[in-house]
PDB file of C-alpha atoms in Angstrom:
ATOM      1  CA  MET A   1     -13.267  15.221  -0.586  1.00 89.00           C
ATOM      2  CA  PHE A   2      -9.792  14.171  -1.590  1.00 93.00           C
ATOM      3  CA  ARG A   3      -7.027  16.756  -1.905  1.00 93.00           C
ATOM      4  CA  GLY A   4      -4.627  14.565  -3.832  1.00 93.00           C
ATOM      5  CA  MET A   5      -3.172  11.186  -4.636  1.00 95.00           C
ATOM      6  CA  ALA A   6       0.221  10.051  -3.359  1.00 96.00           C
ATOM      7  CA  TYR A   7       2.344   7.281  -4.827  1.00 96.00           C
ATOM      8  CA  CYS A   8       3.583   5.159  -1.932  1.00 96.00           C
ATOM      9  CA  GLU A   9       5.995   2.265  -1.628  1.00 96.00           C
ATOM     10  CA  ALA A  10       6.446  -0.121   1.287  1.00 96.00           C
ATOM     11  CA  SER A  11       8.152  -3.381   2.119  1.00 94.00           C
ATOM     12  CA  LEU A  12       5.992  -6.258   3.275  1.00 93.00           C
ATOM     13  CA  HIS A  13       6.972  -9.665   4.652  1.00 90.00           C
ATOM     14  CA  ILE A  14       4.725 -12.686   4.156  1.00 89.00           C
ATOM     15  CA  TYR A  15       5.227 -16.279   5.236  1.00 86.00           C
ATOM     16  CA  CYS A  16       4.839 -19.369   3.044  1.00 81.00           C
ATOM     17  CA  LYS A  17       5.064 -23.013   4.065  1.00 78.00           C
ATOM     18  CA  GLU A  18       6.732 -24.059   0.821  1.00 75.00           C
ATOM     19  CA  ASP A  19       9.000 -22.430  -1.735  1.00 72.00           C
ATOM     20  CA  ASP A  20       6.583 -23.245  -4.536  1.00 75.00           C
ATOM     21  CA  GLU A  21       5.448 -20.890  -7.309  1.00 80.00           C
ATOM     22  CA  THR A  22       1.747 -21.688  -6.821  1.00 84.00           C
ATOM     23  CA  GLU A  23       2.060 -21.112  -3.069  1.00 82.00           C
ATOM     24  CA  ARG A  24       3.739 -17.744  -3.720  1.00 84.00           C
ATOM     25  CA  LYS A  25       1.010 -16.698  -6.145  1.00 86.00           C
ATOM     26  CA  LYS A  26      -1.672 -17.733  -3.653  1.00 87.00           C
ATOM     27  CA  GLN A  27      -0.054 -15.543  -0.973  1.00 87.00           C
ATOM     28  CA  ILE A  28       0.680 -12.561  -3.248  1.00 90.00           C
ATOM     29  CA  HIS A  29      -2.610 -12.417  -5.190  1.00 93.00           C
ATOM     30  CA  PRO A  30      -4.745 -10.834  -2.401  1.00 93.00           C
ATOM     31  CA  ILE A  31      -2.145  -8.086  -1.988  1.00 94.00           C
ATOM     32  CA  GLN A  32      -1.766  -7.585  -5.744  1.00 94.00           C
ATOM     33  CA  SER A  33      -5.501  -7.165  -6.292  1.00 93.00           C
ATOM     34  CA  TYR A  34      -6.145  -5.038  -3.174  1.00 94.00           C
ATOM     35  CA  CYS A  35      -8.308  -1.971  -3.763  1.00 95.00           C
ATOM     36  CA  SER A  36     -10.187   0.006  -1.130  1.00 94.00           C
ATOM     37  CA  ASN A  37     -11.817   3.408  -1.351  1.00 94.00           C
ATOM     38  CA  THR A  38      -8.491   5.146  -0.588  1.00 94.00           C
ATOM     39  CA  VAL A  39      -5.712   2.640  -1.445  1.00 96.00           C
ATOM     40  CA  LYS A  40      -5.144   0.867  -4.760  1.00 96.00           C
ATOM     41  CA  VAL A  41      -2.131  -1.445  -5.071  1.00 96.00           C
ATOM     42  CA  THR A  42      -0.476  -0.937  -8.445  1.00 96.00           C
ATOM     43  CA  GLY A  43       2.475  -3.298  -8.212  1.00 96.00           C
ATOM     44  CA  VAL A  44       4.044  -6.083  -6.182  1.00 95.00           C
ATOM     45  CA  THR A  45       7.633  -7.242  -6.670  1.00 94.00           C
ATOM     46  CA  VAL A  46       9.278 -10.146  -4.873  1.00 91.00           C
ATOM     47  CA  VAL A  47      12.565  -8.796  -3.537  1.00 91.00           C
ATOM     48  CA  GLN A  48      13.790 -11.823  -1.615  1.00 89.00           C
ATOM     49  CA  SER A  49      12.788 -15.314  -0.516  1.00 85.00           C
ATOM     50  CA  VAL A  50      14.542 -16.687   2.575  1.00 87.00           C
ATOM     51  CA  TYR A  51      14.074 -19.910   4.539  1.00 84.00           C
ATOM     52  CA  GLU A  52      13.845 -19.426   8.323  1.00 81.00           C
ATOM     53  CA  GLU A  53      14.953 -22.559  10.130  1.00 80.00           C
ATOM     54  CA  GLU A  54      13.400 -21.597  13.490  1.00 80.00           C
ATOM     55  CA  SER A  55       9.886 -21.252  12.106  1.00 74.00           C
ATOM     56  CA  THR A  56      10.397 -23.682   9.192  1.00 79.00           C
ATOM     57  CA  HIS A  57       8.754 -21.201   6.816  1.00 82.00           C
ATOM     58  CA  TYR A  58       9.844 -19.253   3.784  1.00 85.00           C
ATOM     59  CA  VAL A  59       9.721 -15.498   4.176  1.00 87.00           C
ATOM     60  CA  LEU A  60       8.929 -13.465   1.078  1.00 88.00           C
ATOM     61  CA  THR A  61      10.019  -9.838   1.122  1.00 91.00           C
ATOM     62  CA  LEU A  62       7.784  -7.818  -1.186  1.00 94.00           C
ATOM     63  CA  SER A  63       8.015  -4.286  -2.495  1.00 95.00           C
ATOM     64  CA  VAL A  64       4.460  -2.970  -2.753  1.00 96.00           C
ATOM     65  CA  THR A  65       3.592   0.200  -4.678  1.00 96.00           C
ATOM     66  CA  ALA A  66       0.206   1.844  -4.339  1.00 96.00           C
ATOM     67  CA  GLU A  67      -1.810   4.931  -5.133  1.00 96.00           C
ATOM     68  CA  VAL A  68      -3.233   6.492  -1.966  1.00 96.00           C
ATOM     69  CA  LEU A  69      -5.945   9.139  -1.886  1.00 96.00           C
ATOM     70  CA  VAL A  70      -5.598  11.712   0.901  1.00 95.00           C
ATOM     71  CA  GLN A  71      -8.519  13.530   2.500  1.00 94.00           C
ATOM     72  CA  TYR A  72      -8.694  17.318   2.395  1.00 93.00           C
ATOM     73  CA  ASP A  73      -7.749  18.891   5.726  1.00 92.00           C
ATOM     74  CA  ARG A  74      -8.286  22.611   6.140  1.00 91.00           C
ATOM     75  CA  LEU A  75      -5.559  22.778   8.823  1.00 93.00           C
ATOM     76  CA  ILE A  76      -2.786  21.546   6.521  1.00 91.00           C
ATOM     77  CA  THR A  77      -0.798  24.362   4.953  1.00 89.00           C
ATOM     78  CA  HIS A  78       2.131  22.414   3.483  1.00 91.00           C
ATOM     79  CA  LEU A  79       1.620  19.777   0.784  1.00 88.00           C
ATOM     80  CA  ASN A  80       4.252  17.426   2.260  1.00 90.00           C
ATOM     81  CA  ASP A  81       1.894  16.896   5.210  1.00 94.00           C
ATOM     82  CA  TYR A  82      -0.472  15.217   2.750  1.00 94.00           C
ATOM     83  CA  ARG A  83       2.340  12.826   1.843  1.00 94.00           C
ATOM     84  CA  VAL A  84       2.685  11.980   5.542  1.00 94.00           C
ATOM     85  CA  ASN A  85      -1.076  11.397   5.749  1.00 95.00           C
ATOM     86  CA  ALA A  86      -0.859   9.087   2.725  1.00 95.00           C
ATOM     87  CA  CYS A  87       1.778   6.998   4.522  1.00 95.00           C
ATOM     88  CA  ARG A  88      -0.478   6.852   7.585  1.00 94.00           C
ATOM     89  CA  GLU A  89      -3.418   5.711   5.472  1.00 95.00           C
ATOM     90  CA  PHE A  90      -1.327   3.003   3.823  1.00 96.00           C
ATOM     91  CA  ARG A  91      -0.086   1.831   7.236  1.00 95.00           C
ATOM     92  CA  ARG A  92      -3.666   1.786   8.557  1.00 95.00           C
ATOM     93  CA  GLN A  93      -4.676  -0.663   5.830  1.00 94.00           C
ATOM     94  CA  PHE A  94      -1.427  -2.673   5.863  1.00 94.00           C
ATOM     95  CA  PRO A  95      -0.354  -2.653   9.533  1.00 93.00           C
ATOM     96  CA  ALA A  96       2.362  -5.286   8.986  1.00 89.00           C
ATOM     97  CA  ALA A  97       4.154  -3.183   6.359  1.00 90.00           C
ATOM     98  CA  GLY A  98       7.702  -2.035   6.932  1.00 87.00           C
ATOM     99  CA  ALA A  99       8.840   1.482   6.156  1.00 89.00           C
ATOM    100  CA  VAL A 100       6.306   3.356   4.025  1.00 93.00           C
ATOM    101  CA  MET A 101       7.470   6.151   1.759  1.00 94.00           C
ATOM    102  CA  ALA A 102       5.418   8.530  -0.371  1.00 94.00           C
ATOM    103  CA  HIS A 103       7.393   9.334  -3.518  1.00 91.00           C
ATOM    104  CA  SER A 104       5.192  12.058  -4.941  1.00 91.00           C
ATOM    105  CA  LEU A 105       1.817  13.745  -4.628  1.00 92.00           C
ATOM    106  CA  ASP A 106      -0.575  14.836  -7.347  1.00 93.00           C
ATOM    107  CA  THR A 107      -3.045  17.458  -6.158  1.00 91.00           C
ATOM    108  CA  TYR A 108      -6.610  17.877  -7.352  1.00 90.00           C
ATOM    109  CA  SER A 109      -8.201  21.214  -8.124  1.00 88.00           C
ATOM    110  CA  PRO A 110     -11.154  21.037  -7.769  1.00 89.00           C
ATOM    111  CA  PHE A 111     -11.047  18.327  -5.142  1.00 90.00           C
ATOM    112  CA  ARG A 112     -11.839  14.732  -6.076  1.00 90.00           C
ATOM    113  CA  LEU A 113     -15.164  13.553  -4.672  1.00 88.00           C
ATOM    114  CA  ASP A 114     -15.062   9.796  -5.374  1.00 89.00           C
ATOM    115  CA  GLY A 115     -12.592   7.210  -4.160  1.00 89.00           C
ATOM    116  CA  PHE A 116     -11.344   4.209  -6.095  1.00 91.00           C
ATOM    117  CA  ILE A 117     -14.512   2.233  -5.368  1.00 81.00           C
ATOM    118  CA  HIS A 118     -17.523   4.005  -6.859  1.00 62.00           C
ATOM    119  CA  ARG A 119     -20.762   3.481  -5.010  1.00 56.00           C
ATOM    120  CA  ALA A 120     -23.971   3.451  -7.035  1.00 46.00           C
TER     121      ALA A 120
END
């Protein structure tokens, strides 16, 4: 059972060998189309592209926004704790992400039973 859905944002760094548009799209597409049972990426924006001379790679800094479903926990009494749990869930699925922030939380009453991926 899901208590609510948080809207999270995080920064993510990915490495490309070339500063080419097709190479960027190839690197960004798996993140852009990511959807699990609890996390659905809704937007990816390229913030910066920098060439690192030591590694001879281009580093893309992305801003990733996502909807994150949070499980019901009977011990939680304050709704902001669900926002913290949403950030933890996002970090669990994107361990290389930078700072994760939950902007808002929509609560479900009654609770939501299904995640983003519906099983038949």
